[in-house]
Amino acid sequence: MKFYRSGLIFLTALLLIIHQNTARAQRAAVNWTKDGYQYYRITDGQIIMIDARDTSKKTVFITKEELTPAGKAAIGVKRFTISDDNKKVLINTNTKKVWRYDTRGDYWVYDSITKKLWQLGKSLPASSLMFAKFSPDGSKAAYVSGHNIYMEDLADGSVKQLTTDGTQKLINGTFDWAYEEEFGCRDGFRWSPDSKSIAYWQIDASKIKTYLMLNTTDSVYPFVVPVEYPVAGEDPSSCKVGVVNTITGKTTWINVPGDAVQHYIPNMEWADNSNEVILEQLNRAQNESRVFIGNVSNGTTRVIREEHSDSWVDVKARVSGGDPVGWGWIEKGKSFLWLSEKDGWRHLYKVTREGKESLITKGNYDVIGIDMIDEALGYVYFIASPDNATQKYLYKIKLSGGNAERVSPADEPGTHSYDISPNGKVALHNFSNSYTRPQSEVISLPEHKHIGGTVITVDKDAKNKPEFFKVKTVDGIEMDGWMVKPTNFDPNKKYPVLFTVYGEPAAQTVADTWGTGRNRLYEGSMADDGYIYMSVEGRGAPVPKGTAWRKAIYKNIGIINIRDQAMAAKEIIKWPFVDSTRIAVHGWSGGGSSTLNLMFQYGDIYKTGIAVAAVGYQFTYDNIYQERYMGVPTDDAGRAVFIKGSPVTYAKNLKGNLLYIHGTGDDNVHYKNAELLIDELIKYNRQFQLMSYPNRTHSISEGEGTTQHLKTLFTQYLKAKCPPGGR
């Protein structure tokens, strides 16, 4: 139901995700030197080192020739890491997708002292290695292949298989589809600080049912494509954490209380020493979180923190930008930082190893994410926007608490992201707003002084920029919105409106960032053609408006979020320049579901809808996502909320024009959703148009001509059913 990076080029409705995920990807891609003043980048097939204080100073660290094995072509560098002693480089190449990310491939090691280049795991199948990483002492590397963990000695090349029970369904050191999709868990093992042990997840997916998709295009005879997929109401995979001794090969399992099937472990790290691990456990309903410290010698655990919620506990907003790797230790391992919404706002806490908590951030505002802990100076940097939920700024606060100070410049309104160096003195700063293209610079901290890169300039002369507004519904809900008016707007005329919608907890559509107000599905210019393009953001959206706003959607997907959209539209059609007879809506994935529900539940408002890759029936979507927001459907009452929020329940009410689009090879929101919807529309003789893209995935991006065809289809249908221009 969520939307993914592979299809972002098509969806203006979710263009905000581009900026958010780009910033996150940039953080992951930056390799800082130990002193924090230089960083490494891949350029023209080689790795260079750039001085952050003067980006014109570039030094070649590894040449393309040095990345060329004897008698072979140069290896293409997809990503790389550098050992702590700065002597060896681990290079990932020839990558292949696992689910949605290219996490499988080949790994090579380059020794900058001896100038030697060699491949890891040469006896294993090509492109089968995952998450290779150096041991902290730099003497070994470990990686996953075939759902088993291996260790390779970098001096003599000897390989030791540390787990032997991995199969297609018993997964060591990485995760199944649902864990990766919903918790962001991919890298499933961690070296101990002393390089003598490896802690890892083991996922047992043997009881997870297989969804069978049908490929009808790649051979004369169709064939099935099995996808491991636990739908809502089905038990999840079993999960446990073990620690394997790299010398003996023996695994000690951490004894975490509770049924391993009816609980999740979305976070695990070493507890800042080599004797203990720390992990977070969620119950299946995801409304109870417990943090345990486990002893690796005997597997015993003790709970140090518990949290309960009337809705769900959000484990995705931790101290590393949503990445499960990392924990946020301070005070030499005596305490760590933790984000919690338990007091009604997402606040930052310090938690000791004994479980004592102290609040760091105070006030009616949300901490969106943590960027850097500068313990040397006693500060933590974080992203927040206390006054405008459509924007993001960098703040800092003392680790002891107090008043937060804004670091981002006051004259740069919009969305900011940062990659702060390990020394906390310099940062790569990215900025854009709805009318200013993305720009990057290097700054010094804490004064936020420009020291390199582009000088950030807000485009104050931008033409036809989005207008941000607020609208209050009959229910007293004040919502943020943006709109782009026609190029030659005449306030005395009435214009058609196209709403773009998402409406679920996975994405924000109303944000002051570049891309807002642009529809990549539309061929040409909507403004030039005479459309008002618009989006409004209701309750349930992941915006910094407090816990009550975000979690009002609990057990209400398809109901409260849909009413908020419709009631906002009801106010907007009262505006003198809006033509109430030409109101259209479109969305993709969760936005497609919202589009269907708006058309079916509020057909008196919305006359035309274009829904793409929608979840038509909530019981078809994966259990971790759907149960988090709708509860575990264990009885009739629990099942009733799923049915109440599903578009198929209301399909009989369709009155307007509907174009439905879906890829038959969608392994995220399966094509079954389309067929369930089609059945209901046929049953009640509701006429609509359908476009099925053969063997295309959730992004509908594969195959020659697909993108252009989709744009043409979208544009022609909108113009035919919701004609442009003022009247």
mmCIF file of C-alpha atoms in Angstrom, residues 139-402:
data_model
loop_
_atom_site.group_PDB
_atom_site.id
_atom_site.type_symbol
_atom_site.label_atom_id
_atom_site.label_comp_id
_atom_site.label_asym_id
_atom_site.label_seq_id
_atom_site.Cartn_x
_atom_site.Cartn_y
_atom_site.Cartn_z
ATOM 1 C CA SER A 139 41.226 -8.636 9.962
ATOM 2 C CA LYS A 140 38.103 -10.343 8.621
ATOM 3 C CA ALA A 141 34.917 -9.786 6.669
ATOM 4 C CA ALA A 142 31.530 -11.413 7.157
ATOM 5 C CA TYR A 143 28.666 -11.737 4.719
ATOM 6 C CA VAL A 144 25.442 -13.611 4.032
ATOM 7 C CA SER A 145 24.957 -16.004 1.121
ATOM 8 C CA GLY A 146 22.096 -18.425 0.649
ATOM 9 C CA HIS A 147 20.649 -17.349 4.040
ATOM 10 C CA ASN A 148 23.805 -18.420 5.872
ATOM 11 C CA ILE A 149 26.531 -16.287 7.452
ATOM 12 C CA TYR A 150 30.173 -16.686 6.368
ATOM 13 C CA MET A 151 33.417 -15.209 7.686
ATOM 14 C CA GLU A 152 36.515 -14.716 5.561
ATOM 15 C CA ASP A 153 40.043 -14.095 6.807
ATOM 16 C CA LEU A 154 41.533 -11.163 4.904
ATOM 17 C CA ALA A 155 45.120 -12.341 5.396
ATOM 18 C CA ASP A 156 44.945 -15.882 4.025
ATOM 19 C CA GLY A 157 41.529 -15.921 2.294
ATOM 20 C CA SER A 158 40.193 -18.833 4.340
ATOM 21 C CA VAL A 159 36.392 -18.975 4.629
ATOM 22 C CA LYS A 160 34.411 -20.276 7.583
ATOM 23 C CA GLN A 161 30.674 -20.935 7.403
ATOM 24 C CA LEU A 162 29.207 -19.790 10.714
ATOM 25 C CA THR A 163 25.619 -20.986 10.177
ATOM 26 C CA THR A 164 24.635 -24.101 8.260
ATOM 27 C CA ASP A 165 20.876 -24.396 8.654
ATOM 28 C CA GLY A 166 19.856 -21.614 6.262
ATOM 29 C CA THR A 167 17.293 -22.539 3.625
ATOM 30 C CA GLN A 168 14.861 -20.658 1.408
ATOM 31 C CA LYS A 169 12.541 -20.323 4.407
ATOM 32 C CA LEU A 170 14.979 -20.383 7.357
ATOM 33 C CA ILE A 171 16.786 -17.073 7.062
ATOM 34 C CA ASN A 172 20.006 -16.187 8.889
ATOM 35 C CA GLY A 173 21.485 -12.689 8.790
ATOM 36 C CA THR A 174 18.776 -11.052 6.709
ATOM 37 C CA PHE A 175 14.964 -10.924 6.605
ATOM 38 C CA ASP A 176 11.779 -12.042 4.922
ATOM 39 C CA TRP A 177 9.577 -9.857 2.723
ATOM 40 C CA ALA A 178 7.425 -8.388 5.500
ATOM 41 C CA TYR A 179 10.283 -7.465 7.865
ATOM 42 C CA GLU A 180 12.131 -5.684 5.081
ATOM 43 C CA GLU A 181 9.026 -3.971 3.759
ATOM 44 C CA GLU A 182 7.536 -2.750 7.026
ATOM 45 C CA PHE A 183 10.426 -2.402 9.483
ATOM 46 C CA GLY A 184 13.124 -1.444 6.985
ATOM 47 C CA CYS A 185 15.159 -4.442 8.159
ATOM 48 C CA ARG A 186 17.615 -5.757 5.573
ATOM 49 C CA ASP A 187 21.075 -6.100 7.128
ATOM 50 C CA GLY A 188 20.508 -8.793 9.748
ATOM 51 C CA PHE A 189 23.859 -9.296 11.506
ATOM 52 C CA ARG A 190 26.256 -7.238 13.641
ATOM 53 C CA TRP A 191 29.948 -7.719 14.468
ATOM 54 C CA SER A 192 30.817 -7.514 18.170
ATOM 55 C CA PRO A 193 33.171 -4.661 19.132
ATOM 56 C CA ASP A 194 35.951 -7.166 19.884
ATOM 57 C CA SER A 195 35.520 -8.905 16.495
ATOM 58 C CA LYS A 196 35.037 -12.308 18.153
ATOM 59 C CA SER A 197 31.277 -12.772 17.771
ATOM 60 C CA ILE A 198 28.427 -11.961 15.431
ATOM 61 C CA ALA A 199 24.880 -11.283 16.612
ATOM 62 C CA TYR A 200 22.212 -12.082 14.047
ATOM 63 C CA TRP A 201 18.500 -12.482 13.409
ATOM 64 C CA GLN A 202 17.044 -15.808 12.384
ATOM 65 C CA ILE A 203 13.669 -15.659 10.641
ATOM 66 C CA ASP A 204 11.655 -18.850 10.243
ATOM 67 C CA ALA A 205 9.204 -18.249 7.408
ATOM 68 C CA SER A 206 8.392 -21.925 6.883
ATOM 69 C CA LYS A 207 4.727 -21.416 7.742
ATOM 70 C CA ILE A 208 4.243 -18.293 5.654
ATOM 71 C CA LYS A 209 1.925 -18.958 2.754
ATOM 72 C CA THR A 210 3.052 -18.237 -0.783
ATOM 73 C CA TYR A 211 1.160 -15.848 -3.010
ATOM 74 C CA LEU A 212 1.189 -17.114 -6.608
ATOM 75 C CA MET A 213 1.401 -14.437 -9.286
ATOM 76 C CA LEU A 214 1.028 -15.391 -12.945
ATOM 77 C CA ASN A 215 3.574 -14.361 -15.579
ATOM 78 C CA THR A 216 1.866 -14.495 -18.960
ATOM 79 C CA THR A 217 4.340 -12.485 -21.060
ATOM 80 C CA ASP A 218 7.810 -14.001 -20.755
ATOM 81 C CA SER A 219 7.175 -17.405 -22.356
ATOM 82 C CA VAL A 220 4.651 -19.169 -24.568
ATOM 83 C CA TYR A 221 3.304 -21.038 -21.563
ATOM 84 C CA PRO A 222 2.401 -18.889 -18.547
ATOM 85 C CA PHE A 223 4.161 -19.728 -15.296
ATOM 86 C CA VAL A 224 3.590 -18.921 -11.657
ATOM 87 C CA VAL A 225 5.796 -16.545 -9.660
ATOM 88 C CA PRO A 226 5.685 -17.409 -5.944
ATOM 89 C CA VAL A 227 5.979 -14.548 -3.464
ATOM 90 C CA GLU A 228 6.323 -15.137 0.263
ATOM 91 C CA TYR A 229 3.576 -12.892 1.605
ATOM 92 C CA PRO A 230 1.778 -12.999 4.990
ATOM 93 C CA VAL A 231 -1.538 -11.175 4.682
ATOM 94 C CA ALA A 232 -3.437 -9.489 7.511
ATOM 95 C CA GLY A 233 -4.872 -12.041 9.902
ATOM 96 C CA GLU A 234 -2.161 -14.625 9.134
ATOM 97 C CA ASP A 235 0.607 -15.383 11.631
ATOM 98 C CA PRO A 236 3.940 -13.648 10.939
ATOM 99 C CA SER A 237 7.292 -15.432 10.721
ATOM 100 C CA SER A 238 8.996 -16.663 13.847
ATOM 101 C CA CYS A 239 11.959 -14.520 14.863
ATOM 102 C CA LYS A 240 14.859 -14.924 17.274
ATOM 103 C CA VAL A 241 18.328 -13.485 17.874
ATOM 104 C CA GLY A 242 21.479 -15.534 18.241
ATOM 105 C CA VAL A 243 25.163 -14.804 18.852
ATOM 106 C CA VAL A 244 27.686 -17.013 17.065
ATOM 107 C CA ASN A 245 31.243 -17.346 18.336
ATOM 108 C CA THR A 246 33.505 -16.950 15.315
ATOM 109 C CA ILE A 247 36.116 -19.370 16.721
ATOM 110 C CA THR A 248 33.908 -22.237 17.885
ATOM 111 C CA GLY A 249 31.024 -21.641 15.486
ATOM 112 C CA LYS A 250 28.585 -22.162 18.372
ATOM 113 C CA THR A 251 25.433 -20.028 18.522
ATOM 114 C CA THR A 252 23.947 -18.903 21.823
ATOM 115 C CA TRP A 253 20.289 -17.959 21.469
ATOM 116 C CA ILE A 254 19.061 -14.917 23.367
ATOM 117 C CA ASN A 255 16.145 -15.955 25.560
ATOM 118 C CA VAL A 256 13.560 -13.268 24.866
ATOM 119 C CA PRO A 257 10.279 -13.916 26.735
ATOM 120 C CA GLY A 258 7.105 -14.324 24.704
ATOM 121 C CA ASP A 259 5.960 -16.354 21.735
ATOM 122 C CA ALA A 260 8.445 -15.944 18.878
ATOM 123 C CA VAL A 261 5.633 -15.945 16.302
ATOM 124 C CA GLN A 262 3.362 -13.468 18.069
ATOM 125 C CA HIS A 263 6.166 -10.948 18.628
ATOM 126 C CA TYR A 264 8.540 -8.971 16.411
ATOM 127 C CA ILE A 265 12.149 -7.903 16.986
ATOM 128 C CA PRO A 266 12.623 -4.864 14.704
ATOM 129 C CA ASN A 267 15.785 -3.505 16.383
ATOM 130 C CA MET A 268 18.920 -5.182 17.731
ATOM 131 C CA GLU A 269 22.499 -4.029 18.361
ATOM 132 C CA TRP A 270 25.461 -4.716 20.596
ATOM 133 C CA ALA A 271 25.017 -2.918 23.920
ATOM 134 C CA ASP A 272 28.213 -0.890 23.428
ATOM 135 C CA ASN A 273 30.294 -3.837 24.649
ATOM 136 C CA SER A 274 31.044 -7.378 23.532
ATOM 137 C CA ASN A 275 29.221 -9.133 26.366
ATOM 138 C CA GLU A 276 25.664 -7.899 25.798
ATOM 139 C CA VAL A 277 23.169 -7.215 23.046
ATOM 140 C CA ILE A 278 20.223 -4.857 23.272
ATOM 141 C CA LEU A 279 16.991 -5.376 21.374
ATOM 142 C CA GLU A 280 13.442 -4.099 21.065
ATOM 143 C CA GLN A 281 10.506 -6.486 21.030
ATOM 144 C CA LEU A 282 6.993 -5.660 19.850
ATOM 145 C CA ASN A 283 3.892 -7.708 20.395
ATOM 146 C CA ARG A 284 2.026 -8.628 17.245
ATOM 147 C CA ALA A 285 -0.492 -5.802 17.682
ATOM 148 C CA GLN A 286 2.534 -3.454 17.868
ATOM 149 C CA ASN A 287 1.081 -1.530 20.804
ATOM 150 C CA GLU A 288 3.541 -2.869 23.394
ATOM 151 C CA SER A 289 7.290 -2.281 23.179
ATOM 152 C CA ARG A 290 9.879 -3.825 25.485
ATOM 153 C CA VAL A 291 13.637 -3.247 25.420
ATOM 154 C CA PHE A 292 15.863 -6.083 26.657
ATOM 155 C CA ILE A 293 19.542 -6.396 27.369
ATOM 156 C CA GLY A 294 20.759 -9.922 26.729
ATOM 157 C CA ASN A 295 23.833 -11.693 28.089
ATOM 158 C CA VAL A 296 25.678 -13.375 25.202
ATOM 159 C CA SER A 297 27.383 -16.003 27.354
ATOM 160 C CA ASN A 298 24.215 -17.644 28.673
ATOM 161 C CA GLY A 299 21.393 -16.006 26.695
ATOM 162 C CA THR A 300 19.599 -14.531 29.728
ATOM 163 C CA THR A 301 17.762 -11.222 29.369
ATOM 164 C CA ARG A 302 16.473 -8.422 31.513
ATOM 165 C CA VAL A 303 13.863 -5.872 30.485
ATOM 166 C CA ILE A 304 14.892 -2.238 30.958
ATOM 167 C CA ARG A 305 12.084 -0.370 29.247
ATOM 168 C CA GLU A 306 8.385 -0.875 28.498
ATOM 169 C CA GLU A 307 5.910 1.256 26.604
ATOM 170 C CA HIS A 308 2.232 0.749 25.858
ATOM 171 C CA SER A 309 -0.050 2.581 23.448
ATOM 172 C CA ASP A 310 -3.766 2.733 22.757
ATOM 173 C CA SER A 311 -2.904 2.558 19.061
ATOM 174 C CA TRP A 312 0.622 1.555 17.993
ATOM 175 C CA VAL A 313 4.198 2.176 19.114
ATOM 176 C CA ASP A 314 6.178 3.691 16.258
ATOM 177 C CA VAL A 315 9.562 1.948 16.066
ATOM 178 C CA LYS A 316 10.514 3.455 12.722
ATOM 179 C CA ALA A 317 11.555 6.873 14.061
ATOM 180 C CA ARG A 318 14.754 6.082 15.868
ATOM 181 C CA VAL A 319 18.097 7.856 16.148
ATOM 182 C CA SER A 320 19.346 6.893 12.680
ATOM 183 C CA GLY A 321 16.824 8.376 10.290
ATOM 184 C CA GLY A 322 14.603 5.323 10.195
ATOM 185 C CA ASP A 323 17.512 2.950 9.490
ATOM 186 C CA PRO A 324 17.400 0.068 12.005
ATOM 187 C CA VAL A 325 21.221 0.009 12.153
ATOM 188 C CA GLY A 326 22.463 2.011 15.139
ATOM 189 C CA TRP A 327 21.289 2.657 18.675
ATOM 190 C CA GLY A 328 22.494 6.054 19.945
ATOM 191 C CA TRP A 329 24.779 5.224 22.871
ATOM 192 C CA ILE A 330 26.226 8.022 25.008
ATOM 193 C CA GLU A 331 28.158 8.325 28.281
ATOM 194 C CA LYS A 332 30.502 5.458 27.374
ATOM 195 C CA GLY A 333 27.659 3.004 27.043
ATOM 196 C CA LYS A 334 25.871 3.933 30.248
ATOM 197 C CA SER A 335 22.896 5.513 28.434
ATOM 198 C CA PHE A 336 21.298 5.815 25.018
ATOM 199 C CA LEU A 337 18.874 8.164 23.286
ATOM 200 C CA TRP A 338 15.328 7.088 22.477
ATOM 201 C CA LEU A 339 12.378 8.633 20.663
ATOM 202 C CA SER A 340 8.924 8.085 22.122
ATOM 203 C CA GLU A 341 5.416 9.486 21.630
ATOM 204 C CA LYS A 342 4.176 8.445 25.054
ATOM 205 C CA ASP A 343 3.392 12.008 26.212
ATOM 206 C CA GLY A 344 1.505 13.014 23.065
ATOM 207 C CA TRP A 345 4.494 14.330 21.112
ATOM 208 C CA ARG A 346 7.502 12.573 19.605
ATOM 209 C CA HIS A 347 10.162 13.505 22.132
ATOM 210 C CA LEU A 348 13.756 12.592 22.788
ATOM 211 C CA TYR A 349 14.660 10.792 26.002
ATOM 212 C CA LYS A 350 17.847 9.644 27.635
ATOM 213 C CA VAL A 351 17.546 6.070 28.919
ATOM 214 C CA THR A 352 20.090 4.439 31.217
ATOM 215 C CA ARG A 353 21.029 0.767 31.098
ATOM 216 C CA GLU A 354 18.892 0.365 34.211
ATOM 217 C CA GLY A 355 15.884 1.880 32.437
ATOM 218 C CA LYS A 356 15.787 5.288 34.098
ATOM 219 C CA GLU A 357 14.415 7.883 31.654
ATOM 220 C CA SER A 358 14.816 11.630 31.470
ATOM 221 C CA LEU A 359 13.111 13.894 28.930
ATOM 222 C CA ILE A 360 15.469 15.974 26.781
ATOM 223 C CA THR A 361 13.075 17.812 24.444
ATOM 224 C CA LYS A 362 10.122 19.524 26.102
ATOM 225 C CA GLY A 363 7.174 21.309 24.565
ATOM 226 C CA ASN A 364 4.351 20.848 22.092
ATOM 227 C CA TYR A 365 6.419 19.870 19.089
ATOM 228 C CA ASP A 366 7.650 16.677 17.433
ATOM 229 C CA VAL A 367 11.202 15.544 16.912
ATOM 230 C CA ILE A 368 11.042 14.309 13.319
ATOM 231 C CA GLY A 369 14.427 12.589 13.381
ATOM 232 C CA ILE A 370 17.889 12.633 14.949
ATOM 233 C CA ASP A 371 20.795 13.753 12.781
ATOM 234 C CA MET A 372 23.816 13.631 15.060
ATOM 235 C CA ILE A 373 24.862 13.223 18.683
ATOM 236 C CA ASP A 374 27.761 15.568 19.433
ATOM 237 C CA GLU A 375 28.615 14.270 22.870
ATOM 238 C CA ALA A 376 31.925 16.144 22.951
ATOM 239 C CA LEU A 377 30.078 19.466 23.023
ATOM 240 C CA GLY A 378 27.049 18.059 24.822
ATOM 241 C CA TYR A 379 24.487 18.568 22.042
ATOM 242 C CA VAL A 380 22.150 16.518 19.883
ATOM 243 C CA TYR A 381 21.053 17.758 16.463
ATOM 244 C CA PHE A 382 17.551 16.913 15.267
ATOM 245 C CA ILE A 383 14.994 17.801 12.614
ATOM 246 C CA ALA A 384 11.751 19.489 13.665
ATOM 247 C CA SER A 385 9.232 22.104 12.569
ATOM 248 C CA PRO A 386 7.241 23.363 15.536
ATOM 249 C CA ASP A 387 5.366 26.064 13.642
ATOM 250 C CA ASN A 388 4.756 24.639 10.169
ATOM 251 C CA ALA A 389 4.095 20.947 9.535
ATOM 252 C CA THR A 390 4.959 21.306 5.844
ATOM 253 C CA GLN A 391 8.591 22.247 6.528
ATOM 254 C CA LYS A 392 11.721 20.780 8.171
ATOM 255 C CA TYR A 393 14.594 22.506 9.980
ATOM 256 C CA LEU A 394 17.683 21.553 11.955
ATOM 257 C CA TYR A 395 17.632 22.202 15.693
ATOM 258 C CA LYS A 396 20.072 21.475 18.488
ATOM 259 C CA ILE A 397 19.542 20.954 22.186
ATOM 260 C CA LYS A 398 21.790 20.121 25.108
ATOM 261 C CA LEU A 399 21.882 16.466 26.054
ATOM 262 C CA SER A 400 20.926 17.604 29.539
ATOM 263 C CA GLY A 401 17.756 19.225 28.156
ATOM 264 C CA GLY A 402 16.653 22.840 28.008
#
